[in-house]
């Protein structure tokens, strides 16, 4: 067991360029210092209905929205419990898609994987071929939109179009590190469940998970004998319809921050926010090609997290530490034992812009002697 390391509060502030949490506006952080109020008061109804309906407006969806005190991990578990009786197909192409499959196995489901090498993207044609060639019925196809371990952005729109041809199979998307920074038309591509965490491209404090649920997914849960208690679609959405609140005590201060930041996001607009992230991505990719290379398959690269191949064999850990000490900027090493020193990652999401991203790459060039 680790020994207690007393939290002192005496730490240097660092600008975060990691795959999350990311930078949060000062006025958003300030919202969390409001006096506490009860989660069954009218004030709570005003707060929760505001953030739910503003989220629908921002995402441009007619589907229902659930916002719970949790990380996005909650909806790996809840969507599996709510929609899967037995069989689930999970294409895997990195750490987080593999973890989604592991969660389903832990819940006792029969999991089939379509396995891709790390760095490769999931192909809609492969999913079509698998669904056409099998005698097995899948309750769910579950896909990660943004595989932040490898910097891959999977073509969930085209995958959704394929799965839509199988009306008794539901499409679940883990968009934890992409939603809010990478435009997706949820309704157009028949995405039944898509979820995210607030500390990523939403640029909010950690603590809330956001899930968009289709009517079909809601109805599917009604037909099941069992479902998630905390993240059940029926329980959360019915309570919202009746009370305009969450069924359990939420993290009220984080929801206050959410309200403020979502107003900023609405003011910027979904398309404009997407364009800003595109511009940051293009800059980082050009910089990476000039000095290193990109790990993810060409044509399938993330708009929020770049995974950069360490072709110059720099000491990644030492460079991260020195950039942190000298510039107070923090970026990330490669994910896990497979990619730890072989790659490094830059999160260009949330409230970052070209100027702030350029400041980081300048610092890396200086420290690494590029």
CSV table of C-alpha atoms in Angstrom, one decimal:
chain,number,residue,atom,x,y,z
A,1,UNK,CA,0.0,0.0,0.0
A,2,UNK,CA,1.3,3.5,-0.7
A,3,UNK,CA,2.2,5.8,2.1
A,4,UNK,CA,0.2,9.0,2.6
A,5,UNK,CA,1.6,11.9,0.6
A,6,UNK,CA,0.1,15.0,2.2
A,7,UNK,CA,-1.6,17.4,-0.3
A,8,UNK,CA,-0.1,20.8,0.5
A,9,UNK,CA,-1.6,23.1,-2.1
A,10,UNK,CA,1.9,24.4,-2.8
A,11,UNK,CA,2.2,23.4,-6.5
A,12,UNK,CA,3.2,25.3,-9.6
A,13,UNK,CA,0.3,25.8,-12.1
A,14,UNK,CA,0.8,23.9,-15.3
A,15,UNK,CA,-0.8,24.5,-18.7
A,16,UNK,CA,-2.3,21.1,-19.7
A,17,UNK,CA,-1.8,19.7,-23.2
A,18,UNK,CA,-2.6,16.1,-22.2
A,19,UNK,CA,-5.5,14.0,-23.5
A,20,UNK,CA,-7.5,15.3,-20.5
A,21,UNK,CA,-8.2,16.9,-18.1
A,22,UNK,CA,-7.6,20.0,-20.1
A,23,UNK,CA,-7.6,23.8,-19.5
A,24,UNK,CA,-10.7,25.3,-17.9
A,25,UNK,CA,-11.7,29.0,-18.1
A,26,UNK,CA,-11.3,31.0,-14.9
A,27,UNK,CA,-14.9,32.1,-14.9
A,28,UNK,CA,-16.0,28.5,-15.3
A,29,UNK,CA,-13.9,27.5,-12.3
A,30,UNK,CA,-15.3,30.4,-10.3
A,31,UNK,CA,-18.8,29.1,-10.8
A,32,UNK,CA,-18.0,26.2,-8.4
A,33,UNK,CA,-17.5,28.6,-5.5
A,34,UNK,CA,-21.2,29.4,-5.2
A,35,UNK,CA,-23.1,28.7,-1.9
A,36,UNK,CA,-24.4,25.2,-1.7
A,37,UNK,CA,-28.1,24.4,-2.3
A,38,UNK,CA,-30.3,21.3,-2.1
A,39,UNK,CA,-30.5,18.9,-5.0
A,40,UNK,CA,-34.3,18.8,-4.7
A,41,UNK,CA,-34.8,22.6,-4.7
A,42,UNK,CA,-36.4,24.5,-7.6
A,43,UNK,CA,-32.9,26.0,-8.1
A,44,UNK,CA,-31.6,22.5,-9.0
A,45,UNK,CA,-34.4,22.0,-11.5
A,46,UNK,CA,-33.4,25.3,-13.2
A,47,UNK,CA,-29.8,24.2,-13.2
A,48,UNK,CA,-30.2,20.7,-14.5
A,49,UNK,CA,-32.8,21.5,-17.2
A,50,UNK,CA,-30.6,24.3,-18.4
A,51,UNK,CA,-27.5,22.1,-18.9
A,52,UNK,CA,-29.5,19.2,-20.4
A,53,UNK,CA,-31.4,21.4,-22.9
A,54,UNK,CA,-28.3,23.5,-23.7
A,55,UNK,CA,-26.4,20.3,-24.5
A,56,UNK,CA,-29.1,19.1,-26.9
A,57,UNK,CA,-29.0,22.5,-28.6
A,58,UNK,CA,-25.2,22.5,-28.9
A,59,UNK,CA,-25.0,19.0,-30.2
A,60,UNK,CA,-27.9,19.5,-32.6
A,61,UNK,CA,-29.7,16.4,-31.5
A,62,UNK,CA,-33.4,15.5,-30.9
A,63,UNK,CA,-32.3,12.6,-28.8
A,64,UNK,CA,-32.4,12.6,-25.0
A,65,UNK,CA,-29.4,13.7,-22.9
A,66,UNK,CA,-28.4,12.3,-19.5
A,67,UNK,CA,-25.8,14.1,-17.4
A,68,UNK,CA,-24.6,12.1,-14.4
A,69,UNK,CA,-21.9,12.6,-11.7
A,70,UNK,CA,-19.4,10.0,-13.0
A,71,UNK,CA,-16.6,9.6,-15.6
A,72,UNK,CA,-17.4,8.5,-19.1
A,73,UNK,CA,-16.5,5.0,-17.9
A,74,UNK,CA,-20.0,4.8,-16.3
A,75,UNK,CA,-21.6,4.6,-19.7
A,76,UNK,CA,-19.3,1.8,-20.9
A,77,UNK,CA,-20.9,-0.2,-18.1
A,78,UNK,CA,-24.5,1.3,-18.3
A,79,UNK,CA,-24.9,1.0,-22.0
A,80,UNK,CA,-23.8,-2.7,-21.9
A,81,UNK,CA,-26.2,-3.5,-19.1
A,82,UNK,CA,-29.0,-1.5,-20.7
A,83,UNK,CA,-28.8,-2.9,-24.2
A,84,UNK,CA,-27.0,-6.2,-24.3
A,85,UNK,CA,-28.6,-9.5,-23.4
A,86,UNK,CA,-25.9,-11.7,-24.7
A,87,UNK,CA,-23.8,-10.7,-27.7
A,88,UNK,CA,-21.8,-7.6,-28.4
A,89,UNK,CA,-19.4,-6.8,-31.2
A,90,UNK,CA,-16.4,-4.6,-30.2
A,91,UNK,CA,-13.9,-3.6,-32.8
A,92,UNK,CA,-10.6,-2.9,-31.0
A,93,UNK,CA,-7.8,-0.7,-32.2
A,94,UNK,CA,-6.1,0.5,-29.0
A,95,UNK,CA,-6.3,0.6,-25.3
A,96,UNK,CA,-9.7,2.2,-24.8
A,97,UNK,CA,-11.6,0.1,-27.3
A,98,UNK,CA,-10.0,-2.9,-25.8
A,99,UNK,CA,-11.1,-1.8,-22.3
A,100,UNK,CA,-14.6,-1.4,-23.6
A,101,UNK,CA,-14.5,-5.1,-24.6
A,102,UNK,CA,-13.1,-6.0,-21.2
A,103,UNK,CA,-15.9,-4.2,-19.4
A,104,UNK,CA,-18.5,-6.2,-21.4
A,105,UNK,CA,-16.7,-9.4,-20.6
A,106,UNK,CA,-16.6,-8.5,-16.9
A,107,UNK,CA,-20.4,-8.0,-17.0
A,108,UNK,CA,-20.8,-11.5,-18.3
A,109,UNK,CA,-21.5,-10.7,-22.0
A,110,UNK,CA,-20.4,-12.7,-25.0
A,111,UNK,CA,-17.9,-10.4,-26.6
A,112,UNK,CA,-16.6,-10.8,-30.2
A,113,UNK,CA,-13.7,-8.5,-31.2
A,114,UNK,CA,-12.6,-7.3,-34.6
A,115,UNK,CA,-9.0,-6.7,-33.8
A,116,UNK,CA,-6.8,-4.1,-35.5
A,117,UNK,CA,-3.2,-3.3,-35.0
A,118,UNK,CA,-2.6,-0.3,-32.8
A,119,UNK,CA,-2.5,2.8,-35.0
A,120,UNK,CA,-5.0,1.4,-37.5
A,121,UNK,CA,-8.6,2.5,-37.8
A,122,UNK,CA,-11.7,0.5,-37.7
A,123,UNK,CA,-13.2,0.0,-41.2
A,124,UNK,CA,-16.9,0.1,-41.9
A,125,UNK,CA,-16.5,-2.5,-44.6
A,126,UNK,CA,-15.0,-5.0,-42.1
A,127,UNK,CA,-18.0,-4.5,-39.8
A,128,UNK,CA,-20.4,-5.0,-42.7
A,129,UNK,CA,-18.6,-8.2,-43.8
A,130,UNK,CA,-18.7,-9.6,-40.2
A,131,UNK,CA,-22.4,-8.8,-39.7
A,132,UNK,CA,-23.2,-10.3,-43.1
A,133,UNK,CA,-21.2,-13.5,-42.6
A,134,UNK,CA,-22.2,-14.4,-39.1
A,135,UNK,CA,-25.2,-16.4,-37.9
A,136,UNK,CA,-24.9,-14.7,-34.5
A,137,UNK,CA,-27.2,-11.8,-33.5
A,138,UNK,CA,-25.5,-8.9,-31.9
A,139,UNK,CA,-27.5,-6.7,-29.5
A,140,UNK,CA,-24.8,-3.9,-29.8
A,141,UNK,CA,-21.9,-2.8,-31.9
A,142,UNK,CA,-19.7,-0.7,-29.7
A,143,UNK,CA,-17.0,1.6,-31.2
A,144,UNK,CA,-14.6,4.2,-29.9
A,145,UNK,CA,-14.7,7.5,-31.8
A,146,UNK,CA,-11.4,8.8,-30.7
A,147,UNK,CA,-8.8,6.2,-29.7
A,148,UNK,CA,-6.6,8.6,-27.6
A,149,UNK,CA,-4.0,5.9,-27.0
A,150,UNK,CA,-3.0,5.9,-30.7
A,151,UNK,CA,-4.4,9.1,-32.1
A,152,UNK,CA,-6.9,7.4,-34.3
A,153,UNK,CA,-10.3,8.9,-35.2
A,154,UNK,CA,-12.6,6.1,-36.3
A,155,UNK,CA,-15.2,6.8,-39.0
A,156,UNK,CA,-18.2,6.4,-36.7
A,157,UNK,CA,-20.5,8.1,-39.2
A,158,UNK,CA,-20.0,5.4,-41.8
A,159,UNK,CA,-20.0,2.7,-39.2
A,160,UNK,CA,-23.4,4.0,-37.9
A,161,UNK,CA,-24.8,3.8,-41.4
A,162,UNK,CA,-23.8,0.2,-41.6
A,163,UNK,CA,-25.2,-0.8,-38.3
A,164,UNK,CA,-28.5,1.1,-39.1
A,165,UNK,CA,-29.1,-1.6,-41.7
A,166,UNK,CA,-29.6,-4.0,-38.8
A,167,UNK,CA,-32.5,-2.6,-36.9
A,168,UNK,CA,-32.3,-4.9,-33.9
A,169,UNK,CA,-28.6,-4.1,-33.3
A,170,UNK,CA,-27.8,-0.9,-31.5
A,171,UNK,CA,-24.8,1.4,-32.1
A,172,UNK,CA,-22.9,2.6,-29.1
A,173,UNK,CA,-20.1,5.1,-29.4
A,174,UNK,CA,-17.4,6.1,-26.8
A,175,UNK,CA,-16.7,9.7,-27.7
A,176,UNK,CA,-15.0,10.5,-24.4
A,177,UNK,CA,-12.1,12.4,-25.8
A,178,UNK,CA,-13.7,13.9,-28.9
A,179,UNK,CA,-17.3,15.1,-28.4
A,180,UNK,CA,-17.4,18.8,-28.2
A,181,UNK,CA,-14.2,19.2,-30.3
A,182,UNK,CA,-15.0,17.1,-33.3
A,183,UNK,CA,-18.3,17.6,-35.0
A,184,UNK,CA,-20.6,14.5,-35.4
A,185,UNK,CA,-24.2,14.5,-36.6
A,186,UNK,CA,-25.6,12.0,-34.0
A,187,UNK,CA,-29.1,11.7,-35.4
A,188,UNK,CA,-28.2,11.6,-39.1
A,189,UNK,CA,-26.0,8.5,-38.5
A,190,UNK,CA,-28.4,6.6,-36.2
A,191,UNK,CA,-26.1,6.6,-33.2
A,192,UNK,CA,-28.1,5.1,-30.4
A,193,UNK,CA,-25.8,5.9,-27.5
A,194,UNK,CA,-22.9,8.3,-27.5
A,195,UNK,CA,-21.1,9.5,-24.4
A,196,UNK,CA,-18.3,11.7,-23.2
A,197,UNK,CA,-16.6,13.1,-20.1
A,198,UNK,CA,-16.6,16.8,-19.3
A,199,UNK,CA,-12.9,17.1,-18.7
A,200,UNK,CA,-11.9,16.5,-22.3
A,201,UNK,CA,-13.1,18.6,-25.3
A,202,UNK,CA,-15.9,20.2,-23.3
A,203,UNK,CA,-13.1,21.9,-21.3
A,204,UNK,CA,-14.9,21.6,-18.0
A,205,UNK,CA,-13.7,20.2,-14.6
A,206,UNK,CA,-13.8,16.4,-14.2
A,207,UNK,CA,-16.7,14.8,-12.6
A,208,UNK,CA,-19.6,14.6,-15.1
A,209,UNK,CA,-20.5,12.1,-17.8
A,210,UNK,CA,-22.7,13.1,-20.7
A,211,UNK,CA,-24.7,10.6,-22.7
A,212,UNK,CA,-27.0,11.0,-25.7
A,213,UNK,CA,-29.7,8.3,-25.9
A,214,UNK,CA,-32.0,7.5,-28.9
A,215,UNK,CA,-35.7,6.7,-28.4
A,216,UNK,CA,-34.9,3.2,-29.8
A,217,UNK,CA,-32.2,2.6,-27.1
A,218,UNK,CA,-34.6,3.7,-24.4
A,219,UNK,CA,-37.3,1.4,-25.7
A,220,UNK,CA,-34.8,-1.5,-25.9
A,221,UNK,CA,-34.0,-1.1,-22.2
A,222,UNK,CA,-37.8,-1.3,-21.4
A,223,UNK,CA,-37.9,-4.7,-23.0
A,224,UNK,CA,-35.0,-6.1,-20.9
A,225,UNK,CA,-35.4,-7.9,-17.6
A,226,UNK,CA,-32.5,-6.1,-16.1
A,227,UNK,CA,-30.5,-2.8,-16.6
A,228,UNK,CA,-28.1,-0.5,-14.9
A,229,UNK,CA,-29.5,1.1,-11.7
A,230,UNK,CA,-27.4,4.2,-11.6
A,231,UNK,CA,-27.1,4.7,-15.4
A,232,UNK,CA,-30.3,3.2,-16.5
A,233,UNK,CA,-31.9,5.1,-19.4
A,234,UNK,CA,-35.4,4.5,-18.0
A,235,UNK,CA,-34.6,5.6,-14.5
A,236,UNK,CA,-32.6,8.7,-15.5
A,237,UNK,CA,-34.9,9.9,-18.3
A,238,UNK,CA,-38.1,9.2,-16.5
A,239,UNK,CA,-36.9,11.1,-13.4
A,240,UNK,CA,-35.9,14.0,-15.7
A,241,UNK,CA,-39.4,14.0,-17.3
A,242,UNK,CA,-41.1,14.0,-13.9
A,243,UNK,CA,-38.8,16.2,-11.8
A,244,UNK,CA,-36.3,17.9,-14.1
A,245,UNK,CA,-33.5,16.6,-11.9
A,246,UNK,CA,-31.2,13.7,-11.4
A,247,UNK,CA,-32.4,10.6,-9.4
A,248,UNK,CA,-29.3,10.8,-7.1
A,249,UNK,CA,-27.4,13.6,-5.5
A,250,UNK,CA,-25.2,15.2,-8.2
A,251,UNK,CA,-22.0,17.1,-8.0
A,252,UNK,CA,-23.8,20.5,-7.9
A,253,UNK,CA,-20.6,22.7,-8.1
A,254,UNK,CA,-19.4,20.9,-11.3
A,255,UNK,CA,-22.9,21.3,-12.8
A,256,UNK,CA,-22.7,25.0,-12.1
A,257,UNK,CA,-19.4,25.1,-14.0
A,258,UNK,CA,-21.0,23.0,-16.8
A,259,UNK,CA,-23.8,25.6,-17.2
A,260,UNK,CA,-21.3,28.4,-17.6
A,261,UNK,CA,-19.0,26.6,-20.0
A,262,UNK,CA,-21.9,25.3,-22.1
A,263,UNK,CA,-23.0,28.9,-22.6
A,264,UNK,CA,-19.6,29.7,-23.9
A,265,UNK,CA,-19.8,26.6,-26.2
A,266,UNK,CA,-23.2,27.7,-27.5
A,267,UNK,CA,-21.9,31.2,-28.2
A,268,UNK,CA,-19.0,29.8,-30.2
A,269,UNK,CA,-21.2,27.2,-32.0
A,270,UNK,CA,-20.6,23.5,-32.7
A,271,UNK,CA,-19.4,24.1,-36.3
A,272,UNK,CA,-17.0,26.9,-35.3
A,273,UNK,CA,-15.7,24.9,-32.4
A,274,UNK,CA,-15.1,22.1,-34.8
A,275,UNK,CA,-13.2,24.4,-37.2
A,276,UNK,CA,-11.0,25.7,-34.4
A,277,UNK,CA,-10.0,22.2,-33.5
A,278,UNK,CA,-9.4,21.4,-37.2
A,279,UNK,CA,-7.0,24.3,-37.4
A,280,UNK,CA,-5.1,23.1,-34.3
A,281,UNK,CA,-4.9,19.6,-35.7
A,282,UNK,CA,-3.5,20.7,-39.0
A,283,UNK,CA,-0.8,22.7,-37.3
A,284,UNK,CA,0.2,19.9,-35.0
A,285,UNK,CA,0.2,17.4,-37.8
A,286,UNK,CA,2.4,19.6,-40.0
A,287,UNK,CA,4.8,20.1,-37.1
A,288,UNK,CA,4.9,16.4,-36.4
A,289,UNK,CA,5.7,15.6,-40.0
A,290,UNK,CA,8.5,18.2,-40.1
A,291,UNK,CA,10.2,16.8,-37.0
A,292,UNK,CA,8.9,13.3,-36.3
A,293,UNK,CA,6.0,11.4,-37.8
A,294,UNK,CA,2.3,10.5,-36.9
A,295,UNK,CA,1.5,7.2,-35.4
A,296,UNK,CA,-2.1,6.9,-36.5
A,297,UNK,CA,-3.1,5.7,-40.0
A,298,UNK,CA,-3.3,8.4,-42.5
A,299,UNK,CA,-6.8,9.6,-43.2
A,300,UNK,CA,-8.0,8.5,-39.8
A,301,UNK,CA,-6.3,10.9,-37.4
A,302,UNK,CA,-7.8,12.4,-34.3
A,303,UNK,CA,-8.9,16.0,-34.2
A,304,UNK,CA,-8.3,16.3,-30.4
A,305,UNK,CA,-5.2,14.2,-29.6
A,306,UNK,CA,-2.2,13.7,-31.8
A,307,UNK,CA,0.0,10.6,-31.2
A,308,UNK,CA,3.4,11.5,-32.5
A,309,UNK,CA,5.9,8.8,-33.4
A,310,UNK,CA,9.2,9.3,-31.8
A,311,UNK,CA,11.3,8.9,-35.0
A,312,UNK,CA,14.2,11.0,-33.5
A,313,UNK,CA,14.5,8.7,-30.5
A,314,UNK,CA,14.3,11.6,-28.1
A,315,UNK,CA,14.1,10.8,-24.4
A,316,UNK,CA,10.3,11.3,-24.1
A,317,UNK,CA,10.1,11.2,-20.3
A,318,UNK,CA,13.0,13.6,-19.8
A,319,UNK,CA,11.6,16.0,-22.4
A,320,UNK,CA,8.2,16.0,-20.7
A,321,UNK,CA,9.8,16.7,-17.4
A,322,UNK,CA,12.1,19.5,-18.7
A,323,UNK,CA,9.3,21.2,-20.6
A,324,UNK,CA,7.2,21.1,-17.4
A,325,UNK,CA,10.0,22.5,-15.3
A,326,UNK,CA,11.1,25.2,-17.7
A,327,UNK,CA,7.8,26.2,-19.3
A,328,UNK,CA,5.1,24.9,-17.0
A,329,UNK,CA,3.6,23.1,-19.9
A,330,UNK,CA,2.5,19.4,-19.6
A,331,UNK,CA,2.1,17.0,-22.5
A,332,UNK,CA,1.9,13.3,-22.4
A,333,UNK,CA,4.0,10.2,-23.1
A,334,UNK,CA,2.8,7.3,-25.2
A,335,UNK,CA,0.1,5.2,-23.6
A,336,UNK,CA,1.1,2.1,-21.7
A,337,UNK,CA,4.1,-0.3,-22.2
A,338,UNK,CA,3.5,-0.6,-25.9
A,339,UNK,CA,4.0,3.1,-26.8
A,340,UNK,CA,5.6,4.7,-23.7
A,341,UNK,CA,8.8,6.0,-25.3
A,342,UNK,CA,7.9,5.1,-28.9
A,343,UNK,CA,5.4,7.9,-29.1
A,344,UNK,CA,4.2,11.0,-27.3
A,345,UNK,CA,0.8,12.7,-27.3
A,346,UNK,CA,-0.4,16.3,-27.5
A,347,UNK,CA,-3.9,17.2,-26.5
A,348,UNK,CA,-5.2,20.0,-28.7
A,349,UNK,CA,-8.8,20.3,-27.4
A,350,UNK,CA,-11.2,22.4,-25.4
A,351,UNK,CA,-10.1,26.0,-25.0
A,352,UNK,CA,-6.7,25.8,-26.7
A,353,UNK,CA,-6.0,27.7,-29.9
A,354,UNK,CA,-3.3,28.0,-32.4
A,355,UNK,CA,-1.3,30.4,-30.3
A,356,UNK,CA,-1.3,28.2,-27.2
A,357,UNK,CA,-0.5,25.1,-29.2
A,358,UNK,CA,2.4,26.8,-31.0
A,359,UNK,CA,3.8,27.8,-27.6
A,360,UNK,CA,4.0,24.1,-26.6
A,361,UNK,CA,5.7,23.0,-29.8
A,362,UNK,CA,8.2,25.8,-29.6
A,363,UNK,CA,9.0,24.6,-26.0
A,364,UNK,CA,9.4,21.0,-27.2
A,365,UNK,CA,11.7,22.2,-30.0
A,366,UNK,CA,13.8,24.1,-27.6
A,367,UNK,CA,14.2,21.4,-25.0
A,368,UNK,CA,14.7,18.6,-27.5
A,369,UNK,CA,17.1,20.6,-29.7
A,370,UNK,CA,15.0,20.2,-32.8
